[in-house]
Amino acid sequence: FPACLSPAWLPREGKGRRVVKAQQLWYAIIESQTETGTPYMLYKDACNRKSNQQNLGTIHCSNLCTEIMEYTSTDEVAVCNLASIALNMYVKADRTYDFHRLFEVTKVIVQNLNKIIDINYYPIPEFYFINMLDFEPLEFPDSPYDKFENCPFHFPFALKVLNPHLLKDLTDRGLWSEEMKNQLIAHNGSVQALEDVPDDLKNLYKTVWEISQRTIISMAADRGAFIDQSQSLNIHVAEPNYGKLTSMHFYGWKQGLKTGMYYLRTKPAANPIKFTLQKEELQEKQRADMVCSLENREACASCSA
């Protein structure tokens, strides 16, 4: 908003410290996002231009997940009480949408959220936050509790589940088998490299890494007209670089997004071992990775050297 960005306002309020080159700041943002997935990107002008609280003042920040934009001042603090509705659950067997049921459920949810606001709202003294800041670090130290080391939560673990719609389509076409299952696992759930899978299914079933993020941003912009707040928009770029991220951010900004990006997701440098592959096939693959192919010397680091 122009009032907040006036050059004369900063020194007068004692907010200005030093001048940073825009390109230098932008490079630092891109570098941090590439390495950590953050900082989040929110566009203050878009948030305020499309706000229904313009009569109250300027919105300075969002909630943690970057999808709630509420006005906050020293006199009152905005709080978001949230509920989620799974829209796909209202598709009926005849492929029509049950808007009446959606209306009834939404009505109950709104009433319940309103009760939560009534019950939970109370004035918060400033010294409460000061006490929390002073004493919370003493009460909850950074180190884990003494029995945490052998806790199951201590070990990272993720279970990948097969898309049930893909399973049905492969079964209906007689393509589902143990070999197909192992091929899917070996290719991290992607069907693009599987010769037996027809092109129409390859076009229909894509992993998040195979979907154009420009399309994801465009879809977010299309939804924006029907959202009074914003959207937690995660972006997936397998191998990010300065050019890709800059182009992506500017495209989202030009589309008028409030939230340009929540988290940036990138592919890990190494893939985890796929324990659910058949043991014999896994061992065969590991042997193949270790054997030097004399027929393709250029592809081998040892021979080409």
mmCIF file of N, CA and C in Angstrom, residues 123-257:
data_model
loop_
_atom_site.group_PDB
_atom_site.id
_atom_site.type_symbol
_atom_site.label_atom_id
_atom_site.label_comp_id
_atom_site.label_asym_id
_atom_site.label_seq_id
_atom_site.Cartn_x
_atom_site.Cartn_y
_atom_site.Cartn_z
ATOM 1 N N PRO A 123 -10.336 -10.398 26.317
ATOM 2 C CA PRO A 123 -9.246 -9.425 26.173
ATOM 3 C C PRO A 123 -7.934 -10.018 26.675
ATOM 4 N N ILE A 124 -6.857 -9.764 25.937
ATOM 5 C CA ILE A 124 -5.550 -10.333 26.278
ATOM 6 C C ILE A 124 -4.632 -9.217 26.764
ATOM 7 N N PRO A 125 -4.293 -9.188 28.024
ATOM 8 C CA PRO A 125 -3.374 -8.156 28.529
ATOM 9 C C PRO A 125 -1.994 -8.298 27.894
ATOM 10 N N GLU A 126 -1.340 -7.176 27.668
ATOM 11 C CA GLU A 126 -0.020 -7.207 27.040
ATOM 12 C C GLU A 126 0.999 -7.943 27.904
ATOM 13 N N PHE A 127 0.849 -7.843 29.199
ATOM 14 C CA PHE A 127 1.850 -8.498 30.045
ATOM 15 C C PHE A 127 1.765 -10.014 29.961
ATOM 16 N N TYR A 128 0.636 -10.550 29.498
ATOM 17 C CA TYR A 128 0.524 -11.998 29.322
ATOM 18 C C TYR A 128 1.548 -12.482 28.296
ATOM 19 N N PHE A 129 1.654 -11.761 27.175
ATOM 20 C CA PHE A 129 2.619 -12.146 26.155
ATOM 21 C C PHE A 129 4.047 -11.959 26.658
ATOM 22 N N ILE A 130 4.271 -10.900 27.441
ATOM 23 C CA ILE A 130 5.611 -10.667 27.973
ATOM 24 C C ILE A 130 6.013 -11.813 28.892
ATOM 25 N N ASN A 131 5.081 -12.246 29.743
ATOM 26 C CA ASN A 131 5.372 -13.366 30.638
ATOM 27 C C ASN A 131 5.652 -14.649 29.848
ATOM 28 N N MET A 132 4.867 -14.853 28.783
ATOM 29 C CA MET A 132 5.079 -16.047 27.966
ATOM 30 C C MET A 132 6.465 -16.020 27.331
ATOM 31 N N LEU A 133 6.863 -14.856 26.818
ATOM 32 C CA LEU A 133 8.172 -14.742 26.185
ATOM 33 C C LEU A 133 9.297 -14.968 27.187
ATOM 34 N N ASP A 134 9.074 -14.501 28.428
ATOM 35 C CA ASP A 134 10.123 -14.607 29.447
ATOM 36 C C ASP A 134 10.243 -16.009 30.017
ATOM 37 N N PHE A 135 9.119 -16.677 30.222
ATOM 38 C CA PHE A 135 9.143 -17.923 30.984
ATOM 39 C C PHE A 135 8.999 -19.184 30.137
ATOM 40 N N GLU A 136 8.495 -19.065 28.915
ATOM 41 C CA GLU A 136 8.348 -20.259 28.086
ATOM 42 C C GLU A 136 9.681 -20.942 27.815
ATOM 43 N N PRO A 137 10.753 -20.195 27.499
ATOM 44 C CA PRO A 137 12.027 -20.890 27.268
ATOM 45 C C PRO A 137 12.516 -21.661 28.480
ATOM 46 N N LEU A 138 12.162 -21.198 29.685
ATOM 47 C CA LEU A 138 12.588 -21.906 30.888
ATOM 48 C C LEU A 138 11.770 -23.176 31.095
ATOM 49 N N GLU A 139 10.502 -23.109 30.718
ATOM 50 C CA GLU A 139 9.600 -24.241 30.941
ATOM 51 C C GLU A 139 9.793 -25.329 29.894
ATOM 52 N N PHE A 140 10.095 -24.915 28.653
ATOM 53 C CA PHE A 140 10.236 -25.876 27.556
ATOM 54 C C PHE A 140 11.607 -25.698 26.905
ATOM 55 N N PRO A 141 12.633 -26.363 27.393
ATOM 56 C CA PRO A 141 13.975 -26.232 26.816
ATOM 57 C C PRO A 141 14.025 -26.810 25.406
ATOM 58 N N ASP A 142 15.088 -26.469 24.678
ATOM 59 C CA ASP A 142 15.218 -26.909 23.292
ATOM 60 C C ASP A 142 15.489 -28.404 23.183
ATOM 61 N N SER A 143 16.130 -28.990 24.168
ATOM 62 C CA SER A 143 16.491 -30.404 24.091
ATOM 63 C C SER A 143 15.268 -31.294 24.284
ATOM 64 N N PRO A 144 15.241 -32.470 23.643
ATOM 65 C CA PRO A 144 14.106 -33.387 23.813
ATOM 66 C C PRO A 144 14.091 -34.005 25.203
ATOM 67 N N TYR A 145 12.951 -34.593 25.547
ATOM 68 C CA TYR A 145 12.874 -35.229 26.854
ATOM 69 C C TYR A 145 13.738 -36.487 26.885
ATOM 70 N N ASP A 146 14.073 -36.959 28.071
ATOM 71 C CA ASP A 146 15.131 -37.961 28.221
ATOM 72 C C ASP A 146 14.816 -39.304 27.581
ATOM 73 N N LYS A 147 13.541 -39.633 27.345
ATOM 74 C CA LYS A 147 13.187 -40.928 26.752
ATOM 75 C C LYS A 147 12.878 -40.803 25.250
ATOM 76 N N PHE A 148 13.195 -39.669 24.654
ATOM 77 C CA PHE A 148 12.803 -39.425 23.269
ATOM 78 C C PHE A 148 13.619 -40.245 22.270
ATOM 79 N N GLU A 149 14.829 -40.629 22.638
ATOM 80 C CA GLU A 149 15.746 -41.242 21.684
ATOM 81 C C GLU A 149 15.186 -42.512 21.047
ATOM 82 N N ASN A 150 14.504 -43.347 21.795
ATOM 83 C CA ASN A 150 13.970 -44.600 21.266
ATOM 84 C C ASN A 150 12.484 -44.525 20.930
ATOM 85 N N CYS A 151 11.947 -43.336 20.961
ATOM 86 C CA CYS A 151 10.534 -43.153 20.611
ATOM 87 C C CYS A 151 10.358 -43.351 19.108
ATOM 88 N N PRO A 152 9.274 -44.027 18.659
ATOM 89 C CA PRO A 152 9.062 -44.209 17.217
ATOM 90 C C PRO A 152 9.018 -42.902 16.450
ATOM 91 N N PHE A 153 8.570 -41.834 17.114
ATOM 92 C CA PHE A 153 8.495 -40.537 16.447
ATOM 93 C C PHE A 153 9.885 -40.012 16.102
ATOM 94 N N HIS A 154 10.894 -40.556 16.761
ATOM 95 C CA HIS A 154 12.269 -40.103 16.550
ATOM 96 C C HIS A 154 12.797 -40.540 15.197
ATOM 97 N N PHE A 155 12.214 -41.597 14.617
ATOM 98 C CA PHE A 155 12.713 -42.136 13.365
ATOM 99 C C PHE A 155 11.831 -41.662 12.213
ATOM 100 N N PRO A 156 12.421 -41.002 11.201
ATOM 101 C CA PRO A 156 11.617 -40.531 10.066
ATOM 102 C C PRO A 156 11.073 -41.705 9.267
ATOM 103 N N PHE A 157 9.802 -41.635 8.925
ATOM 104 C CA PHE A 157 9.178 -42.728 8.181
ATOM 105 C C PHE A 157 7.997 -42.171 7.402
ATOM 106 N N ALA A 158 7.883 -42.559 6.158
ATOM 107 C CA ALA A 158 6.758 -42.126 5.334
ATOM 108 C C ALA A 158 6.249 -43.321 4.548
ATOM 109 N N LEU A 159 4.960 -43.517 4.545
ATOM 110 C CA LEU A 159 4.336 -44.620 3.820
ATOM 111 C C LEU A 159 3.598 -44.059 2.615
ATOM 112 N N LYS A 160 3.980 -44.515 1.434
ATOM 113 C CA LYS A 160 3.332 -44.049 0.220
ATOM 114 C C LYS A 160 2.210 -45.015 -0.156
ATOM 115 N N VAL A 161 1.065 -44.466 -0.504
ATOM 116 C CA VAL A 161 -0.119 -45.258 -0.812
ATOM 117 C C VAL A 161 -0.450 -45.095 -2.287
ATOM 118 N N LEU A 162 -0.820 -46.182 -2.931
ATOM 119 C CA LEU A 162 -1.153 -46.154 -4.347
ATOM 120 C C LEU A 162 -2.464 -45.417 -4.576
ATOM 121 N N ASN A 163 -2.507 -44.633 -5.639
ATOM 122 C CA ASN A 163 -3.719 -43.923 -6.036
ATOM 123 C C ASN A 163 -4.810 -44.947 -6.365
ATOM 124 N N PRO A 164 -5.930 -44.950 -5.636
ATOM 125 C CA PRO A 164 -6.964 -45.967 -5.877
ATOM 126 C C PRO A 164 -7.592 -45.851 -7.261
ATOM 127 N N HIS A 165 -7.655 -44.654 -7.812
ATOM 128 C CA HIS A 165 -8.227 -44.472 -9.149
ATOM 129 C C HIS A 165 -7.297 -45.060 -10.216
ATOM 130 N N LEU A 166 -5.993 -44.869 -10.021
ATOM 131 C CA LEU A 166 -5.030 -45.477 -10.941
ATOM 132 C C LEU A 166 -5.100 -46.993 -10.850
ATOM 133 N N LEU A 167 -5.214 -47.520 -9.641
ATOM 134 C CA LEU A 167 -5.319 -48.967 -9.452
ATOM 135 C C LEU A 167 -6.538 -49.516 -10.179
ATOM 136 N N LYS A 168 -7.666 -48.816 -10.089
ATOM 137 C CA LYS A 168 -8.896 -49.273 -10.751
ATOM 138 C C LYS A 168 -8.726 -49.265 -12.273
ATOM 139 N N ASP A 169 -8.150 -48.187 -12.812
ATOM 140 C CA ASP A 169 -7.985 -48.094 -14.262
ATOM 141 C C ASP A 169 -7.022 -49.156 -14.782
ATOM 142 N N LEU A 170 -5.947 -49.406 -14.056
ATOM 143 C CA LEU A 170 -5.004 -50.442 -14.476
ATOM 144 C C LEU A 170 -5.634 -51.825 -14.393
ATOM 145 N N THR A 171 -6.443 -52.055 -13.359
ATOM 146 C CA THR A 171 -7.116 -53.349 -13.197
ATOM 147 C C THR A 171 -8.149 -53.564 -14.296
ATOM 148 N N ASP A 172 -8.931 -52.523 -14.595
ATOM 149 C CA ASP A 172 -9.963 -52.632 -15.633
ATOM 150 C C ASP A 172 -9.364 -52.951 -16.998
ATOM 151 N N ARG A 173 -8.150 -52.520 -17.241
ATOM 152 C CA ARG A 173 -7.510 -52.750 -18.537
ATOM 153 C C ARG A 173 -6.584 -53.966 -18.526
ATOM 154 N N GLY A 174 -6.610 -54.703 -17.410
ATOM 155 C CA GLY A 174 -5.805 -55.909 -17.319
ATOM 156 C C GLY A 174 -4.313 -55.654 -17.224
ATOM 157 N N LEU A 175 -3.933 -54.500 -16.709
ATOM 158 C CA LEU A 175 -2.520 -54.127 -16.634
ATOM 159 C C LEU A 175 -1.929 -54.296 -15.241
ATOM 160 N N TRP A 176 -2.799 -54.501 -14.239
ATOM 161 C CA TRP A 176 -2.288 -54.573 -12.873
ATOM 162 C C TRP A 176 -1.697 -55.950 -12.591
ATOM 163 N N SER A 177 -0.485 -55.959 -12.076
ATOM 164 C CA SER A 177 0.206 -57.203 -11.741
ATOM 165 C C SER A 177 1.284 -56.891 -10.714
ATOM 166 N N GLU A 178 1.925 -57.944 -10.223
ATOM 167 C CA GLU A 178 3.023 -57.755 -9.270
ATOM 168 C C GLU A 178 4.168 -56.979 -9.921
ATOM 169 N N GLU A 179 4.410 -57.279 -11.190
ATOM 170 C CA GLU A 179 5.475 -56.569 -11.907
ATOM 171 C C GLU A 179 5.143 -55.087 -12.057
ATOM 172 N N MET A 180 3.873 -54.787 -12.367
ATOM 173 C CA MET A 180 3.457 -53.390 -12.495
ATOM 174 C C MET A 180 3.612 -52.661 -11.168
ATOM 175 N N LYS A 181 3.257 -53.343 -10.078
ATOM 176 C CA LYS A 181 3.397 -52.729 -8.752
ATOM 177 C C LYS A 181 4.848 -52.363 -8.480
ATOM 178 N N ASN A 182 5.750 -53.301 -8.765
ATOM 179 C CA ASN A 182 7.167 -53.055 -8.503
ATOM 180 C C ASN A 182 7.732 -51.961 -9.406
ATOM 181 N N GLN A 183 7.236 -51.884 -10.642
ATOM 182 C CA GLN A 183 7.680 -50.818 -11.537
ATOM 183 C C GLN A 183 7.241 -49.452 -11.016
ATOM 184 N N LEU A 184 6.024 -49.377 -10.496
ATOM 185 C CA LEU A 184 5.535 -48.117 -9.934
ATOM 186 C C LEU A 184 6.377 -47.689 -8.738
ATOM 187 N N ILE A 185 6.707 -48.654 -7.885
ATOM 188 C CA ILE A 185 7.534 -48.333 -6.715
ATOM 189 C C ILE A 185 8.911 -47.866 -7.160
ATOM 190 N N ALA A 186 9.479 -48.569 -8.145
ATOM 191 C CA ALA A 186 10.822 -48.226 -8.618
ATOM 192 C C ALA A 186 10.872 -46.840 -9.237
ATOM 193 N N HIS A 187 9.752 -46.388 -9.825
ATOM 194 C CA HIS A 187 9.693 -45.072 -10.473
ATOM 195 C C HIS A 187 9.005 -44.031 -9.589
ATOM 196 N N ASN A 188 8.984 -44.291 -8.289
ATOM 197 C CA ASN A 188 8.430 -43.321 -7.326
ATOM 198 C C ASN A 188 6.986 -42.930 -7.631
ATOM 199 N N GLY A 189 6.195 -43.905 -8.090
ATOM 200 C CA GLY A 189 4.785 -43.660 -8.334
ATOM 201 C C GLY A 189 4.460 -43.084 -9.689
ATOM 202 N N SER A 190 5.453 -42.822 -10.498
ATOM 203 C CA SER A 190 5.223 -42.236 -11.821
ATOM 204 C C SER A 190 4.969 -43.326 -12.858
ATOM 205 N N VAL A 191 4.020 -43.062 -13.764
ATOM 206 C CA VAL A 191 3.713 -44.014 -14.835
ATOM 207 C C VAL A 191 4.311 -43.569 -16.171
ATOM 208 N N GLN A 192 4.985 -42.429 -16.188
ATOM 209 C CA GLN A 192 5.428 -41.847 -17.454
ATOM 210 C C GLN A 192 6.444 -42.722 -18.181
ATOM 211 N N ALA A 193 7.262 -43.458 -17.459
ATOM 212 C CA ALA A 193 8.308 -44.272 -18.091
ATOM 213 C C ALA A 193 7.896 -45.726 -18.285
ATOM 214 N N LEU A 194 6.657 -46.070 -17.942
ATOM 215 C CA LEU A 194 6.200 -47.457 -18.044
ATOM 216 C C LEU A 194 5.613 -47.703 -19.427
ATOM 217 N N GLU A 195 6.225 -48.602 -20.195
ATOM 218 C CA GLU A 195 5.822 -48.838 -21.580
ATOM 219 C C GLU A 195 4.421 -49.426 -21.686
ATOM 220 N N ASP A 196 4.008 -50.225 -20.715
ATOM 221 C CA ASP A 196 2.709 -50.896 -20.805
ATOM 222 C C ASP A 196 1.536 -49.958 -20.526
ATOM 223 N N VAL A 197 1.792 -48.808 -19.952
ATOM 224 C CA VAL A 197 0.715 -47.875 -19.607
ATOM 225 C C VAL A 197 0.397 -47.010 -20.823
ATOM 226 N N PRO A 198 -0.864 -46.973 -21.277
ATOM 227 C CA PRO A 198 -1.226 -46.181 -22.458
ATOM 228 C C PRO A 198 -1.113 -44.682 -22.199
ATOM 229 N N ASP A 199 -1.037 -43.917 -23.291
ATOM 230 C CA ASP A 199 -0.810 -42.472 -23.193
ATOM 231 C C ASP A 199 -1.939 -41.742 -22.476
ATOM 232 N N ASP A 200 -3.187 -42.210 -22.642
ATOM 233 C CA ASP A 200 -4.288 -41.492 -21.998
ATOM 234 C C ASP A 200 -4.184 -41.564 -20.478
ATOM 235 N N LEU A 201 -3.686 -42.693 -19.951
ATOM 236 C CA LEU A 201 -3.488 -42.799 -18.504
ATOM 237 C C LEU A 201 -2.265 -42.000 -18.060
ATOM 238 N N LYS A 202 -1.251 -41.933 -18.913
ATOM 239 C CA LYS A 202 -0.073 -41.127 -18.574
ATOM 240 C C LYS A 202 -0.435 -39.646 -18.491
ATOM 241 N N ASN A 203 -1.333 -39.217 -19.361
ATOM 242 C CA ASN A 203 -1.766 -37.817 -19.322
ATOM 243 C C ASN A 203 -2.656 -37.533 -18.119
ATOM 244 N N LEU A 204 -3.359 -38.563 -17.656
ATOM 245 C CA LEU A 204 -4.290 -38.383 -16.539
ATOM 246 C C LEU A 204 -3.591 -38.462 -15.191
ATOM 247 N N TYR A 205 -2.641 -39.371 -15.060
ATOM 248 C CA TYR A 205 -1.986 -39.603 -13.766
ATOM 249 C C TYR A 205 -0.547 -39.090 -13.804
ATOM 250 N N LYS A 206 -0.359 -37.954 -13.186
ATOM 251 C CA LYS A 206 0.967 -37.347 -13.104
ATOM 252 C C LYS A 206 1.301 -37.058 -11.649
ATOM 253 N N THR A 207 2.561 -37.247 -11.305
ATOM 254 C CA THR A 207 2.994 -36.880 -9.960
ATOM 255 C C THR A 207 3.129 -35.363 -9.896
ATOM 256 N N VAL A 208 3.284 -34.862 -8.685
ATOM 257 C CA VAL A 208 3.358 -33.411 -8.512
ATOM 258 C C VAL A 208 4.559 -32.828 -9.249
ATOM 259 N N TRP A 209 5.598 -33.640 -9.455
ATOM 260 C CA TRP A 209 6.792 -33.159 -10.154
ATOM 261 C C TRP A 209 6.582 -33.094 -11.656
ATOM 262 N N GLU A 210 5.546 -33.749 -12.149
ATOM 263 C CA GLU A 210 5.289 -33.802 -13.589
ATOM 264 C C GLU A 210 4.200 -32.837 -14.028
ATOM 265 N N ILE A 211 3.656 -32.073 -13.104
ATOM 266 C CA ILE A 211 2.626 -31.082 -13.410
ATOM 267 C C ILE A 211 3.275 -29.709 -13.510
ATOM 268 N N SER A 212 2.935 -28.978 -14.552
ATOM 269 C CA SER A 212 3.474 -27.632 -14.722
ATOM 270 C C SER A 212 3.044 -26.744 -13.558
ATOM 271 N N GLN A 213 4.016 -26.152 -12.865
ATOM 272 C CA GLN A 213 3.683 -25.278 -11.743
ATOM 273 C C GLN A 213 3.066 -23.970 -12.213
ATOM 274 N N ARG A 214 3.289 -23.626 -13.458
ATOM 275 C CA ARG A 214 2.594 -22.472 -14.039
ATOM 276 C C ARG A 214 1.090 -22.728 -14.059
ATOM 277 N N THR A 215 0.715 -23.965 -14.380
ATOM 278 C CA THR A 215 -0.701 -24.344 -14.356
ATOM 279 C C THR A 215 -1.254 -24.285 -12.939
ATOM 280 N N ILE A 216 -0.476 -24.742 -11.955
ATOM 281 C CA ILE A 216 -0.901 -24.690 -10.558
ATOM 282 C C ILE A 216 -1.155 -23.249 -10.131
ATOM 283 N N ILE A 217 -0.259 -22.342 -10.516
ATOM 284 C CA ILE A 217 -0.418 -20.925 -10.173
ATOM 285 C C ILE A 217 -1.636 -20.338 -10.873
ATOM 286 N N SER A 218 -1.834 -20.692 -12.136
ATOM 287 C CA SER A 218 -2.995 -20.187 -12.880
ATOM 288 C C SER A 218 -4.299 -20.662 -12.253
ATOM 289 N N MET A 219 -4.337 -21.914 -11.807
ATOM 290 C CA MET A 219 -5.536 -22.437 -11.150
ATOM 291 C C MET A 219 -5.792 -21.718 -9.828
ATOM 292 N N ALA A 220 -4.723 -21.390 -9.103
ATOM 293 C CA ALA A 220 -4.878 -20.635 -7.858
ATOM 294 C C ALA A 220 -5.453 -19.255 -8.141
ATOM 295 N N ALA A 221 -5.012 -18.644 -9.235
ATOM 296 C CA ALA A 221 -5.550 -17.335 -9.614
ATOM 297 C C ALA A 221 -7.027 -17.439 -9.988
ATOM 298 N N ASP A 222 -7.402 -18.522 -10.667
ATOM 299 C CA ASP A 222 -8.810 -18.725 -11.034
ATOM 300 C C ASP A 222 -9.684 -18.894 -9.796
ATOM 301 N N ARG A 223 -9.175 -19.611 -8.790
ATOM 302 C CA ARG A 223 -9.948 -19.809 -7.556
ATOM 303 C C ARG A 223 -10.034 -18.539 -6.725
ATOM 304 N N GLY A 224 -9.062 -17.660 -6.903
ATOM 305 C CA GLY A 224 -8.969 -16.479 -6.051
ATOM 306 C C GLY A 224 -10.204 -15.608 -6.049
ATOM 307 N N ALA A 225 -10.925 -15.560 -7.170
ATOM 308 C CA ALA A 225 -12.125 -14.724 -7.251
ATOM 309 C C ALA A 225 -13.215 -15.200 -6.303
ATOM 310 N N PHE A 226 -13.147 -16.442 -5.869
ATOM 311 C CA PHE A 226 -14.181 -17.007 -5.005
ATOM 312 C C PHE A 226 -13.697 -17.187 -3.567
ATOM 313 N N ILE A 227 -12.529 -16.650 -3.244
ATOM 314 C CA ILE A 227 -11.945 -16.810 -1.911
ATOM 315 C C ILE A 227 -11.740 -15.438 -1.293
ATOM 316 N N ASP A 228 -12.369 -15.195 -0.147
ATOM 317 C CA ASP A 228 -12.224 -13.877 0.476
ATOM 318 C C ASP A 228 -10.927 -13.758 1.251
ATOM 319 N N GLN A 229 -10.263 -14.872 1.529
ATOM 320 C CA GLN A 229 -8.980 -14.836 2.225
ATOM 321 C C GLN A 229 -7.871 -15.144 1.200
ATOM 322 N N SER A 230 -7.086 -16.187 1.424
ATOM 323 C CA SER A 230 -6.048 -16.556 0.464
ATOM 324 C C SER A 230 -5.901 -18.070 0.450
ATOM 325 N N GLN A 231 -4.807 -18.569 -0.107
ATOM 326 C CA GLN A 231 -4.602 -20.003 -0.257
ATOM 327 C C GLN A 231 -3.179 -20.381 0.154
ATOM 328 N N SER A 232 -3.049 -21.477 0.891
ATOM 329 C CA SER A 232 -1.724 -22.019 1.213
ATOM 330 C C SER A 232 -1.215 -22.754 -0.022
ATOM 331 N N LEU A 233 -0.422 -22.066 -0.811
ATOM 332 C CA LEU A 233 -0.012 -22.587 -2.115
ATOM 333 C C LEU A 233 1.421 -23.106 -2.066
ATOM 334 N N ASN A 234 1.569 -24.427 -2.016
ATOM 335 C CA ASN A 234 2.898 -25.032 -2.085
ATOM 336 C C ASN A 234 3.327 -25.166 -3.543
ATOM 337 N N ILE A 235 4.592 -24.895 -3.806
ATOM 338 C CA ILE A 235 5.146 -25.000 -5.151
ATOM 339 C C ILE A 235 6.183 -26.118 -5.174
ATOM 340 N N HIS A 236 6.132 -26.955 -6.215
ATOM 341 C CA HIS A 236 7.053 -28.091 -6.337
ATOM 342 C C HIS A 236 7.953 -27.891 -7.559
ATOM 343 N N VAL A 237 9.227 -27.732 -7.318
ATOM 344 C CA VAL A 237 10.221 -27.598 -8.385
ATOM 345 C C VAL A 237 11.341 -28.588 -8.089
ATOM 346 N N ALA A 238 11.532 -29.555 -8.974
ATOM 347 C CA ALA A 238 12.502 -30.624 -8.716
ATOM 348 C C ALA A 238 13.909 -30.073 -8.545
ATOM 349 N N GLU A 239 14.331 -29.219 -9.465
ATOM 350 C CA GLU A 239 15.683 -28.656 -9.418
ATOM 351 C C GLU A 239 15.587 -27.139 -9.563
ATOM 352 N N PRO A 240 15.361 -26.434 -8.473
ATOM 353 C CA PRO A 240 15.169 -24.980 -8.552
ATOM 354 C C PRO A 240 16.473 -24.243 -8.843
ATOM 355 N N ASN A 241 16.348 -23.120 -9.515
ATOM 356 C CA ASN A 241 17.482 -22.222 -9.703
ATOM 357 C C ASN A 241 16.959 -20.791 -9.729
ATOM 358 N N TYR A 242 17.864 -19.854 -9.848
ATOM 359 C CA TYR A 242 17.497 -18.440 -9.773
ATOM 360 C C TYR A 242 16.477 -18.078 -10.849
ATOM 361 N N GLY A 243 16.722 -18.539 -12.081
ATOM 362 C CA GLY A 243 15.837 -18.192 -13.185
ATOM 363 C C GLY A 243 14.441 -18.762 -13.031
ATOM 364 N N LYS A 244 14.357 -20.049 -12.668
ATOM 365 C CA LYS A 244 13.053 -20.701 -12.522
ATOM 366 C C LYS A 244 12.207 -20.027 -11.442
ATOM 367 N N LEU A 245 12.801 -19.789 -10.274
ATOM 368 C CA LEU A 245 12.045 -19.222 -9.161
ATOM 369 C C LEU A 245 11.664 -17.773 -9.429
ATOM 370 N N THR A 246 12.560 -17.014 -10.035
ATOM 371 C CA THR A 246 12.241 -15.619 -10.356
ATOM 372 C C THR A 246 11.076 -15.548 -11.326
ATOM 373 N N SER A 247 11.122 -16.355 -12.377
ATOM 374 C CA SER A 247 10.036 -16.387 -13.355
ATOM 375 C C SER A 247 8.722 -16.797 -12.702
ATOM 376 N N MET A 248 8.782 -17.800 -11.833
ATOM 377 C CA MET A 248 7.580 -18.288 -11.154
ATOM 378 C C MET A 248 6.979 -17.219 -10.257
ATOM 379 N N HIS A 249 7.811 -16.559 -9.451
ATOM 380 C CA HIS A 249 7.310 -15.546 -8.523
ATOM 381 C C HIS A 249 6.695 -14.367 -9.266
ATOM 382 N N PHE A 250 7.332 -13.923 -10.332
ATOM 383 C CA PHE A 250 6.803 -12.779 -11.067
ATOM 384 C C PHE A 250 5.499 -13.140 -11.776
ATOM 385 N N TYR A 251 5.391 -14.377 -12.234
ATOM 386 C CA TYR A 251 4.138 -14.800 -12.866
ATOM 387 C C TYR A 251 3.002 -14.799 -11.851
ATOM 388 N N GLY A 252 3.243 -15.344 -10.657
ATOM 389 C CA GLY A 252 2.215 -15.343 -9.621
ATOM 390 C C GLY A 252 1.825 -13.946 -9.190
ATOM 391 N N TRP A 253 2.813 -13.065 -9.095
ATOM 392 C CA TRP A 253 2.544 -11.668 -8.721
ATOM 393 C C TRP A 253 1.687 -10.978 -9.779
ATOM 394 N N LYS A 254 2.013 -11.193 -11.063
ATOM 395 C CA LYS A 254 1.246 -10.579 -12.144
ATOM 396 C C LYS A 254 -0.167 -11.147 -12.223
ATOM 397 N N GLN A 255 -0.353 -12.392 -11.774
ATOM 398 C CA GLN A 255 -1.686 -12.988 -11.764
ATOM 399 C C GLN A 255 -2.546 -12.445 -10.626
ATOM 400 N N GLY A 256 -1.961 -11.661 -9.742
ATOM 401 C CA GLY A 256 -2.716 -11.055 -8.652
ATOM 402 C C GLY A 256 -2.887 -11.937 -7.437
ATOM 403 N N LEU A 257 -2.016 -12.939 -7.273
ATOM 404 C CA LEU A 257 -2.129 -13.802 -6.098
ATOM 405 C C LEU A 257 -1.835 -13.018 -4.825
#
